[in-house]
Coordinates of C-alpha atoms in Angstrom, one line a residue:
M1 CA 16.5 11.4 25.2
I2 CA 17.5 9.9 21.9
K3 CA 15.9 10.9 18.6
V4 CA 16.0 9.0 15.3
A5 CA 16.8 10.9 12.0
T6 CA 17.2 9.9 8.4
T7 CA 20.2 11.5 6.6
G8 CA 18.3 10.4 3.3
Y9 CA 16.0 7.9 1.7
P10 CA 16.0 6.1 -1.6
R11 CA 13.8 7.8 -4.3
I12 CA 13.5 5.2 -7.1
G13 CA 10.4 3.8 -5.4
P14 CA 9.9 0.4 -4.0
K15 CA 9.1 -1.1 -7.5
R16 CA 11.2 1.4 -9.4
E17 CA 8.2 3.6 -10.1
L18 CA 10.4 6.7 -10.7
K19 CA 12.5 4.8 -13.3
K20 CA 9.6 3.8 -15.3
A21 CA 7.8 7.1 -15.1
L22 CA 11.1 8.9 -16.3
E23 CA 11.7 6.5 -19.1
L24 CA 8.1 7.1 -20.3
F25 CA 8.3 10.9 -19.9
W26 CA 11.6 10.7 -21.9
K27 CA 9.8 8.8 -24.7
N28 CA 7.1 11.4 -24.8
K29 CA 4.5 8.7 -23.6
I30 CA 3.5 10.7 -20.4
S31 CA 3.2 14.3 -19.6
E32 CA 5.2 16.5 -17.2
S33 CA 2.2 16.7 -14.9
E34 CA 1.9 12.8 -14.9
L35 CA 5.7 12.6 -14.0
E36 CA 5.2 15.1 -11.2
K37 CA 2.3 13.0 -9.9
T38 CA 4.4 9.9 -9.7
A39 CA 7.1 11.9 -7.8
K40 CA 4.6 13.4 -5.4
E41 CA 3.1 9.9 -4.6
L42 CA 6.7 8.5 -4.0
R43 CA 7.6 11.4 -1.7
K44 CA 4.4 10.9 0.2
Q45 CA 5.2 7.2 0.7
N46 CA 8.7 7.9 2.0
W47 CA 7.4 10.3 4.6
Q48 CA 4.8 8.0 5.7
I49 CA 7.3 5.0 6.0
Q50 CA 9.7 7.2 8.1
K51 CA 6.9 8.4 10.3
T52 CA 5.6 4.9 10.7
N53 CA 9.1 3.5 11.6
G54 CA 9.6 6.1 14.4
V55 CA 11.7 8.5 12.6
D56 CA 11.6 11.8 14.5
L57 CA 13.5 14.0 12.0
I58 CA 12.2 13.0 8.6
S59 CA 14.1 14.1 5.5
S60 CA 12.9 16.2 2.6
N61 CA 14.5 17.4 -0.5
D62 CA 16.3 14.0 -0.7
F63 CA 14.1 13.1 -3.6
S64 CA 15.6 13.9 -7.1
F65 CA 14.5 13.3 -10.7
Y66 CA 18.1 12.5 -11.5
D67 CA 20.8 13.6 -9.1
Q68 CA 21.0 15.6 -5.9
V69 CA 24.2 17.5 -7.3
L70 CA 22.3 18.4 -10.5
D71 CA 19.4 19.5 -8.1
T72 CA 22.0 21.8 -6.5
I73 CA 23.3 23.1 -9.8
C74 CA 19.8 24.2 -10.6
L75 CA 19.0 25.6 -7.1
L76 CA 22.1 28.0 -7.3
G77 CA 21.8 28.8 -11.0
A78 CA 25.1 27.3 -12.1
I79 CA 23.9 26.4 -15.5
P80 CA 26.7 26.2 -18.1
K81 CA 26.1 28.7 -20.9
R82 CA 25.8 26.0 -23.6
Y83 CA 22.4 24.9 -22.2
K84 CA 21.0 28.4 -23.3
W85 CA 19.3 28.9 -20.0
N86 CA 17.0 31.8 -19.8
E87 CA 17.9 32.7 -16.2
E88 CA 14.3 32.1 -15.0
K89 CA 13.4 29.1 -12.8
V90 CA 15.2 26.0 -14.3
S91 CA 12.8 23.9 -16.5
L92 CA 12.7 20.1 -16.7
K93 CA 13.7 20.7 -20.3
T94 CA 17.0 22.5 -19.2
Y95 CA 17.4 19.8 -16.3
F96 CA 17.3 16.8 -18.4
A97 CA 19.5 18.5 -21.1
M98 CA 22.2 18.7 -18.5
A99 CA 21.5 15.3 -17.2
R100 CA 21.4 13.4 -20.7
G101 CA 22.4 15.8 -23.3
S102 CA 20.0 17.2 -26.1
Q103 CA 20.0 16.6 -29.7
N104 CA 17.3 18.5 -31.6
K105 CA 17.1 21.8 -33.7
E106 CA 16.7 24.1 -30.6
L107 CA 19.5 22.6 -28.5
D108 CA 22.3 20.1 -29.6
V109 CA 24.6 19.7 -26.5
P110 CA 26.2 16.9 -24.6
A111 CA 25.3 16.0 -21.0
L112 CA 27.3 17.2 -18.0
E113 CA 30.4 15.0 -17.2
M114 CA 29.4 12.2 -14.8
T115 CA 31.7 10.4 -12.2
K116 CA 31.5 8.3 -9.0
W117 CA 30.1 9.9 -5.8
F118 CA 33.1 9.3 -3.5
D119 CA 33.8 5.5 -3.2
T120 CA 30.1 4.5 -3.9
N121 CA 28.6 2.9 -7.1
Y122 CA 26.3 6.0 -7.4
H123 CA 27.3 8.5 -10.0
Y124 CA 26.7 12.4 -9.8
L125 CA 26.8 15.1 -12.5
V126 CA 29.9 17.3 -12.2
P127 CA 29.2 21.0 -11.8
E128 CA 31.2 23.2 -14.3
F129 CA 32.4 26.7 -13.1
S130 CA 34.1 29.7 -14.7
A131 CA 36.1 32.5 -13.2
D132 CA 33.2 34.9 -13.9
Q133 CA 30.7 32.5 -12.7
T134 CA 27.5 34.1 -11.1
F135 CA 24.9 32.3 -8.9
R136 CA 21.3 33.2 -8.2
L137 CA 18.4 31.3 -6.6
S138 CA 16.9 29.5 -9.6
S139 CA 14.7 26.6 -8.2
N140 CA 12.0 26.4 -5.6
K141 CA 12.6 22.6 -5.2
P142 CA 13.4 22.4 -1.3
F143 CA 10.8 25.0 -0.6
D144 CA 8.0 23.2 -2.5
E145 CA 8.9 19.7 -1.0
F146 CA 9.1 21.1 2.5
N147 CA 5.6 22.8 2.0
E148 CA 4.3 19.6 0.5
A149 CA 5.4 17.6 3.5
K150 CA 4.0 20.2 5.6
S151 CA 0.6 19.9 4.1
L152 CA 0.5 16.3 4.8
G153 CA 1.4 17.0 8.5
Y154 CA 5.2 16.4 8.4
I155 CA 7.7 19.0 9.5
T156 CA 10.7 17.7 7.7
K157 CA 14.4 18.3 7.9
P158 CA 15.5 19.6 4.4
I159 CA 18.8 18.3 3.1
I160 CA 21.0 20.7 1.1
L161 CA 24.4 19.7 -0.4
G162 CA 26.8 22.1 1.2
P163 CA 28.9 24.7 -0.5
L164 CA 32.3 23.5 0.2
T165 CA 31.5 20.0 -1.2
F166 CA 29.6 21.5 -4.2
L167 CA 32.4 23.7 -5.2
L168 CA 35.3 21.2 -4.6
L169 CA 33.5 18.4 -6.5
G170 CA 33.2 20.7 -9.5
K171 CA 35.6 21.5 -12.2
S172 CA 36.8 24.8 -13.6
D173 CA 36.9 25.7 -17.4
T174 CA 39.6 28.1 -16.6
Q175 CA 43.1 26.7 -16.3
G176 CA 44.5 27.4 -12.9
F177 CA 41.3 28.7 -11.5
K178 CA 40.3 27.2 -8.0
T179 CA 36.7 26.6 -7.6
L180 CA 36.9 27.5 -3.9
N181 CA 37.6 31.1 -5.1
L182 CA 33.7 31.2 -5.7
L183 CA 32.9 30.6 -2.1
D184 CA 32.2 34.2 -1.4
K185 CA 29.9 34.4 -4.3
I186 CA 27.8 31.3 -3.5
L187 CA 27.3 31.9 0.2
P188 CA 24.8 34.7 -0.2
I189 CA 22.6 32.1 -2.2
Y190 CA 23.0 29.4 0.5
K191 CA 22.0 31.9 3.2
E192 CA 18.9 32.9 1.2
V193 CA 17.9 29.3 0.9
I194 CA 18.4 28.6 4.6
G195 CA 16.6 31.9 5.5
K196 CA 13.6 30.7 3.4
L197 CA 13.4 27.2 4.7
S198 CA 13.5 28.8 8.3
D199 CA 10.7 31.0 7.4
L200 CA 8.6 28.2 6.2
G201 CA 9.0 26.5 9.6
A202 CA 12.1 24.1 9.3
E203 CA 13.0 23.2 12.7
W204 CA 16.2 21.5 11.5
I205 CA 18.2 22.0 8.2
Q206 CA 20.8 19.4 7.3
I207 CA 23.8 20.6 5.2
D208 CA 25.8 17.6 3.7
E209 CA 29.4 18.2 3.6
P210 CA 31.1 14.8 2.9
I211 CA 34.0 16.5 1.3
L212 CA 35.2 17.2 4.9
V213 CA 36.4 13.6 5.4
K214 CA 38.8 13.9 2.6
D215 CA 42.5 15.2 2.9
L216 CA 42.1 18.9 2.5
D217 CA 44.8 21.6 2.1
E218 CA 45.3 24.4 4.5
E219 CA 43.4 26.9 2.4
V220 CA 40.2 24.9 2.5
I221 CA 40.7 24.0 6.2
S222 CA 40.8 27.7 6.9
R223 CA 37.6 28.3 5.2
I224 CA 35.5 25.7 7.1
K225 CA 34.6 27.5 10.4
P226 CA 33.8 30.9 8.7
T227 CA 31.6 29.2 6.1
L228 CA 29.6 27.3 8.8
N229 CA 29.3 30.4 10.9
E230 CA 27.7 32.3 8.0
L231 CA 25.4 29.5 7.1
K232 CA 24.2 29.4 10.9
K233 CA 23.8 33.3 10.8
A234 CA 21.1 32.9 8.1
S235 CA 19.1 30.0 10.1
K236 CA 17.1 32.3 12.2
N237 CA 15.1 29.8 14.5
S238 CA 16.1 26.6 12.6
K239 CA 19.0 24.4 13.8
I240 CA 21.7 23.5 11.4
L241 CA 23.1 19.8 11.4
I242 CA 26.3 19.5 9.3
T243 CA 26.5 15.9 7.9
T244 CA 29.8 14.0 7.2
Y245 CA 30.1 10.4 6.0
F246 CA 32.0 7.6 4.3
E247 CA 35.3 8.1 6.5
S248 CA 36.6 9.5 9.8
L249 CA 37.1 13.3 10.2
D250 CA 40.7 14.4 10.6
K251 CA 41.3 16.0 14.1
K252 CA 42.1 19.4 12.8
I253 CA 38.9 19.5 10.5
H254 CA 36.7 18.1 13.6
E255 CA 38.0 21.0 15.6
K256 CA 36.8 23.5 13.1
L257 CA 33.3 21.8 13.1
S258 CA 33.2 21.6 17.0
T259 CA 34.1 25.3 17.6
S260 CA 31.9 26.6 14.8
D261 CA 28.3 28.0 15.5
V262 CA 26.3 25.1 14.0
D263 CA 24.1 23.3 16.3
A264 CA 24.9 19.6 15.4
I265 CA 27.4 17.3 13.7
H266 CA 26.7 13.9 12.0
L267 CA 29.6 11.4 12.3
D268 CA 29.7 8.1 10.3
L269 CA 30.6 5.5 13.0
V270 CA 30.6 2.5 10.6
R271 CA 33.2 3.6 7.9
G272 CA 34.6 6.3 10.2
A273 CA 35.8 4.2 13.1
E274 CA 38.1 6.9 14.3
N275 CA 34.9 9.2 14.8
K276 CA 34.1 7.5 18.1
N277 CA 37.0 9.4 19.6
Y278 CA 34.9 12.6 19.3
I279 CA 31.8 11.5 21.1
Q280 CA 32.8 11.9 24.9
N281 CA 33.9 15.4 24.9
E282 CA 31.6 17.0 22.2
N283 CA 29.4 19.8 23.4
K284 CA 27.3 19.9 20.3
I285 CA 24.3 17.8 19.6
L286 CA 25.5 14.8 17.9
S287 CA 24.1 12.7 15.1
L288 CA 25.6 9.3 15.4
G289 CA 25.6 7.2 12.3
I290 CA 25.5 3.6 14.0
I291 CA 23.6 1.6 11.3
D292 CA 25.3 1.0 8.2
G293 CA 23.6 2.8 5.2
R294 CA 25.6 1.0 2.6
N295 CA 25.1 -2.6 3.2
I296 CA 22.0 -5.1 3.5
W297 CA 22.8 -6.9 6.7
K298 CA 21.1 -6.7 10.0
S299 CA 23.0 -4.9 12.7
D300 CA 23.7 -6.4 16.1
L301 CA 21.3 -4.3 18.1
N302 CA 22.5 -5.3 21.3
S303 CA 26.0 -4.4 20.6
K304 CA 24.8 -1.0 19.1
I305 CA 22.8 -0.3 22.4
K306 CA 25.9 -1.2 24.6
F307 CA 28.0 1.0 22.5
L308 CA 25.6 4.0 23.1
Q309 CA 25.3 3.4 26.7
Q310 CA 29.0 3.3 27.2
S311 CA 30.0 6.3 24.7
A312 CA 27.1 8.8 24.9
K313 CA 26.6 11.2 27.8
S314 CA 23.1 10.6 29.0
E315 CA 22.6 14.4 29.6
N316 CA 23.4 15.3 25.9
E317 CA 20.9 15.4 23.2
I318 CA 21.7 12.5 20.8
I319 CA 20.3 11.9 17.4
I320 CA 20.8 8.2 16.0
S321 CA 20.8 7.5 12.4
T322 CA 22.2 5.4 9.5
S323 CA 25.9 6.1 8.7
C324 CA 24.9 7.9 5.5
S325 CA 21.9 8.3 3.2
L326 CA 20.1 5.1 2.5
L327 CA 20.3 5.8 -1.2
Y328 CA 22.7 3.1 -1.5
C329 CA 20.5 0.4 0.0
P330 CA 17.3 -1.3 -1.5
Y331 CA 13.9 -0.2 -0.5
D332 CA 12.0 -2.9 1.5
L333 CA 12.8 -6.6 2.4
D334 CA 9.3 -7.3 2.7
L335 CA 9.0 -7.2 -1.1
E336 CA 11.7 -9.9 -1.6
K337 CA 10.8 -13.1 -3.1
K338 CA 13.9 -14.7 -4.5
V339 CA 16.4 -14.8 -1.6
P340 CA 16.3 -18.1 0.4
E341 CA 14.7 -17.6 3.7
E342 CA 17.8 -18.8 5.7
I343 CA 19.7 -15.9 4.2
K344 CA 16.7 -13.4 4.4
R345 CA 16.5 -13.6 8.0
W346 CA 19.9 -11.9 8.2
L347 CA 19.1 -9.0 5.7
S348 CA 17.9 -5.4 6.5
F349 CA 16.8 -3.0 3.7
S350 CA 16.0 0.7 3.9
K351 CA 12.8 0.3 5.7
Q352 CA 14.1 -2.4 8.1
K353 CA 17.1 -0.1 8.9
L354 CA 14.6 2.5 10.2
N355 CA 13.0 -0.1 12.4
E356 CA 16.5 -1.1 13.8
L357 CA 17.0 2.6 14.8
N358 CA 13.5 2.8 16.4
L359 CA 14.3 -0.3 18.5
I360 CA 17.6 1.3 19.8
K361 CA 15.8 4.5 20.5
T362 CA 13.0 2.6 22.4
F363 CA 15.3 0.7 24.5
I364 CA 17.6 3.7 25.4
N365 CA 14.5 6.0 26.2
E366 CA 12.1 3.5 27.7
G367 CA 13.9 0.1 28.5
D368 CA 13.1 -3.3 26.7
K369 CA 9.9 -3.9 28.3
N370 CA 7.9 -3.7 25.0
I371 CA 10.7 -4.8 22.6
K372 CA 12.2 -7.9 24.2
K373 CA 10.8 -10.2 21.6
E374 CA 12.3 -8.0 18.7
L375 CA 15.8 -7.8 20.4
E376 CA 15.9 -11.6 21.1
Q377 CA 15.0 -12.3 17.6
N378 CA 17.7 -10.0 16.4
K379 CA 20.2 -11.8 18.6
L380 CA 19.1 -15.1 17.1
D381 CA 19.5 -13.9 13.6
I382 CA 23.0 -12.5 14.2
L383 CA 24.1 -15.9 15.7
D384 CA 22.5 -17.9 13.1
R385 CA 24.5 -15.9 10.4
Q386 CA 27.8 -16.3 12.4
N387 CA 27.5 -20.1 12.6
S388 CA 25.6 -21.0 9.5
K389 CA 27.1 -23.8 7.3
L390 CA 26.0 -21.7 4.3
I391 CA 28.8 -19.3 5.3
H392 CA 31.5 -21.6 6.2
D393 CA 33.0 -23.9 3.5
S394 CA 35.8 -26.0 5.0
S395 CA 37.3 -26.8 1.6
V396 CA 37.7 -22.9 1.0
K397 CA 39.2 -22.6 4.5
K398 CA 41.7 -25.4 3.9
R399 CA 42.9 -23.8 0.5
L400 CA 43.4 -20.4 2.2
K401 CA 45.7 -21.9 4.6
T402 CA 48.0 -23.0 1.9
I403 CA 48.4 -19.5 0.6
D404 CA 51.9 -17.9 1.2
S405 CA 54.1 -15.4 -0.5
S406 CA 55.3 -17.7 -3.1
I407 CA 52.1 -17.2 -5.1
T408 CA 53.1 -13.6 -5.8
K409 CA 56.5 -14.8 -7.5
R410 CA 56.7 -15.7 -11.2
K411 CA 58.9 -18.4 -12.5
S412 CA 60.2 -16.2 -15.3
S413 CA 60.7 -12.5 -16.0
Y414 CA 58.4 -10.4 -18.1
S415 CA 61.1 -10.2 -20.8
Q416 CA 61.2 -13.9 -21.1
R417 CA 57.4 -14.3 -21.0
S418 CA 56.8 -11.6 -23.8
K419 CA 59.3 -13.3 -26.2
I420 CA 57.5 -16.5 -25.9
Q421 CA 54.2 -15.0 -26.3
Q422 CA 55.4 -13.0 -29.5
D423 CA 56.8 -16.2 -31.0
I424 CA 53.4 -17.8 -30.4
F425 CA 50.9 -15.1 -31.2
K426 CA 53.0 -13.1 -33.9
L427 CA 51.1 -10.0 -33.3
P428 CA 51.9 -6.7 -34.9
K429 CA 53.8 -4.1 -32.9
F430 CA 50.4 -2.3 -32.2
P431 CA 47.7 -4.9 -32.2
T432 CA 44.1 -3.9 -32.3
T433 CA 41.3 -5.2 -30.1
T434 CA 38.3 -4.1 -28.1
I435 CA 37.6 -3.8 -24.4
G436 CA 35.1 -6.7 -24.4
S437 CA 31.4 -6.9 -24.6
F438 CA 29.4 -5.8 -27.6
P439 CA 26.0 -4.1 -27.3
Q440 CA 23.2 -6.2 -25.7
T441 CA 20.8 -5.5 -28.4
Q442 CA 16.9 -5.7 -28.1
D443 CA 16.9 -9.2 -29.8
V444 CA 19.5 -10.4 -27.2
R445 CA 17.4 -9.0 -24.2
Q446 CA 14.2 -10.5 -25.6
A447 CA 15.7 -13.9 -26.2
R448 CA 17.1 -13.8 -22.6
A449 CA 13.7 -12.9 -21.1
K450 CA 11.9 -15.6 -23.1
F451 CA 14.5 -18.1 -21.8
K452 CA 14.1 -16.9 -18.3
R453 CA 10.2 -17.1 -18.6
G454 CA 10.5 -20.8 -20.1
E455 CA 9.2 -19.5 -23.6
L456 CA 12.4 -20.5 -25.2
D457 CA 14.1 -23.9 -24.5
S458 CA 17.7 -24.2 -23.5
E459 CA 19.0 -25.6 -27.0
S460 CA 17.2 -22.9 -28.9
Y461 CA 18.6 -20.0 -26.6
K462 CA 22.2 -21.6 -26.9
N463 CA 21.9 -21.8 -30.8
F464 CA 20.8 -18.1 -30.8
L465 CA 23.8 -17.1 -28.6
K466 CA 26.0 -19.1 -31.1
D467 CA 24.6 -17.2 -33.9
K468 CA 25.3 -13.9 -32.2
T469 CA 28.9 -15.0 -31.3
I470 CA 29.7 -16.1 -35.0
D471 CA 28.2 -12.8 -36.4
V472 CA 30.2 -10.6 -34.1
I473 CA 33.4 -12.5 -34.9
K474 CA 32.9 -12.2 -38.6
K475 CA 32.3 -8.4 -38.2
Q476 CA 35.8 -8.1 -36.4
E477 CA 37.4 -10.3 -39.0
E478 CA 36.2 -8.0 -41.8
I479 CA 37.9 -4.9 -40.4
D480 CA 40.9 -6.9 -39.5
I481 CA 40.9 -6.6 -35.7
D482 CA 44.0 -8.6 -34.4
V483 CA 42.6 -9.8 -31.2
V484 CA 38.8 -10.4 -31.3
V485 CA 36.4 -10.9 -28.5
H486 CA 33.4 -13.3 -28.5
G487 CA 30.9 -10.5 -27.7
E488 CA 29.6 -11.8 -24.2
F489 CA 26.0 -12.3 -25.3
E490 CA 25.7 -15.3 -22.8
R491 CA 26.4 -12.8 -19.9
N492 CA 23.4 -10.8 -18.4
D493 CA 25.6 -8.7 -16.4
M494 CA 29.6 -8.4 -15.9
V495 CA 29.2 -9.2 -12.2
E496 CA 25.9 -11.1 -11.9
Y497 CA 27.0 -13.7 -14.6
F498 CA 29.9 -14.7 -12.4
G499 CA 28.0 -14.6 -9.3
E500 CA 25.6 -17.2 -10.8
H501 CA 28.4 -19.6 -11.3
L502 CA 30.1 -19.1 -7.9
K503 CA 29.0 -20.7 -4.6
G504 CA 28.6 -18.0 -1.8
F505 CA 26.4 -15.7 -4.0
T506 CA 22.7 -15.3 -4.0
F507 CA 20.5 -12.9 -5.9
S508 CA 17.5 -10.9 -5.1
S509 CA 14.3 -10.0 -6.8
S510 CA 13.7 -6.5 -5.2
G511 CA 17.3 -5.4 -4.2
W512 CA 17.4 -2.4 -6.7
V513 CA 19.5 0.5 -6.0
Q514 CA 20.0 3.7 -8.0
S515 CA 23.4 4.1 -10.2
Y516 CA 22.3 7.4 -11.8
G517 CA 19.1 8.8 -13.2
S518 CA 16.9 6.0 -14.1
R519 CA 19.7 3.5 -14.2
C520 CA 19.1 0.9 -11.4
V521 CA 21.3 -2.2 -10.6
K522 CA 20.5 -5.2 -8.4
P523 CA 24.0 -6.1 -7.0
P524 CA 24.6 -9.8 -6.2
I525 CA 24.7 -10.7 -2.5
I526 CA 27.9 -12.5 -1.2
Y527 CA 26.8 -14.3 1.8
G528 CA 29.8 -16.7 2.4
D529 CA 32.9 -18.5 1.4
I530 CA 33.3 -18.3 -2.4
S531 CA 34.1 -21.3 -4.6
R532 CA 33.3 -22.7 -8.1
S533 CA 32.6 -26.2 -8.9
K534 CA 33.0 -25.9 -12.6
A535 CA 34.5 -23.9 -15.4
M536 CA 32.7 -20.5 -16.0
T537 CA 33.9 -19.1 -19.2
V538 CA 35.6 -22.0 -21.0
Y539 CA 32.7 -23.2 -23.2
W540 CA 32.1 -19.9 -24.8
S541 CA 35.7 -19.1 -25.2
K542 CA 36.5 -22.4 -26.8
F543 CA 33.4 -22.1 -29.1
A544 CA 34.4 -18.7 -30.2
Q545 CA 38.1 -19.7 -30.9
E546 CA 36.8 -22.6 -33.2
Q547 CA 35.1 -19.9 -35.3
T548 CA 38.2 -18.1 -36.4
K549 CA 41.9 -18.3 -37.0
K550 CA 42.5 -15.0 -35.2
I551 CA 43.3 -15.1 -31.5
V552 CA 40.2 -14.8 -29.2
K553 CA 40.7 -12.9 -25.9
G554 CA 39.3 -14.4 -22.8
M555 CA 37.1 -12.0 -20.7
L556 CA 36.9 -12.1 -17.0
T557 CA 35.5 -9.6 -14.6
G558 CA 38.2 -8.9 -11.9
P559 CA 37.7 -10.1 -8.2
I560 CA 37.9 -6.3 -6.9
T561 CA 35.1 -5.1 -9.2
I562 CA 33.0 -8.3 -8.3
L563 CA 33.6 -7.4 -4.6
Q564 CA 32.8 -3.7 -5.0
W565 CA 29.7 -4.2 -7.3
S566 CA 28.2 -6.8 -4.9

């Protein structure tokens, strides 16, 4: 029998309810209890959506007010001393001071460092450790949310960030000190957490260890199996699922997982293509991440079913899931109003991905008797995307055929080019400039919103942007910047602006994903061959250059960034 599990679900809300509530709370416009009420309603919705869409192992503790790593910092009492924590249960005041910084008479401190979560566009807060670091259970969050779900009739699978990932993604404030040296100190707290969850009735506990897919040194590898065995010892009647994602596991690391005492291993079969080699001979329960948790395209369900039939042993207990948490995927395609219908039929957001998993489970467990229509429609949608004229642009394909190695060869050397450039530009030895855009101030955002709503005509909006551009150039001239920029006031976003001027892009109304905290982004959707029919930046660069005798720098978002942020 196959079961369906979620490895994590989006938390911002279908209409960004969490973002809106957080920002009202930070402005002191709603109380802590009102913020908690919004959070509770979002968790309830998430559990209900998972249940309705056939999920057997529903997740809890994947909700966060800001970041799951910050939640773990609070859970383990790893609060840096500058936040003046009183060593009781971590309050929201301390929590948000670490997330956003605090500037008041009581506490004047910066936020924790933030950086990218592996190769995603999500950002996490970096734990800070000292050589004399201590840990203690300092938050009831996973227990409270498990009980909250239980009171609604859901026995959930709590998700905890694992000790190896937590320590290795952190940084030490002591030169030469390895954060891994804190493993023996931190394990008792993890065991306490696991034991409490088991006592509350958790049948499964998910421990996320994505760090295991990275290149690890022998010292770390040697600690994997003993660490997992210690976690399993604390689990009592609960089963332990170790979750890895984003890449393939190295054979040596897989062997440590496979011979440990844990009950199940999650493998990313989308970005970890080599992980399929571990399926046939694995004696543990496998959680197979067969649906992509990081994109918005429908899966070919017939090919996924065929893969499972060929790869998984029928006598083994198998769990199927998304490749990773759905944190990186928008909420619900049913809310989408902007994407053209022909493209929309190719898409699958978080809620729809749960349904895809349920259809696969139903076919494997019961056959296709009751889902023939859904599988046939999926097949038609996949074929439609493959053959659509929207995707295939003959002129682009023709140009691609002309590309060869000659495009990588310059006609002159750098030394020749730099001399010509210096003769033309006559810049000082150390010229000054800025990175690019100037702040999108409230008046800019308001004018853009009015223009989009039709309350400001095109000519008036353009004149407003011209005035802003002239003003910012004058400011740079006043402080004698050598190479000025035009401010980019006409651009709504460094990626979306270019996508709007390129064929092969479309944009959604509801495709929001969390970048960090309350910061949500709506990435453009690349659906086909990309080309441009007219200039994208010349008008504003030319206008800016006409306003000054100084050099105006042209600003372009690079192709790799556009691809990664779409």
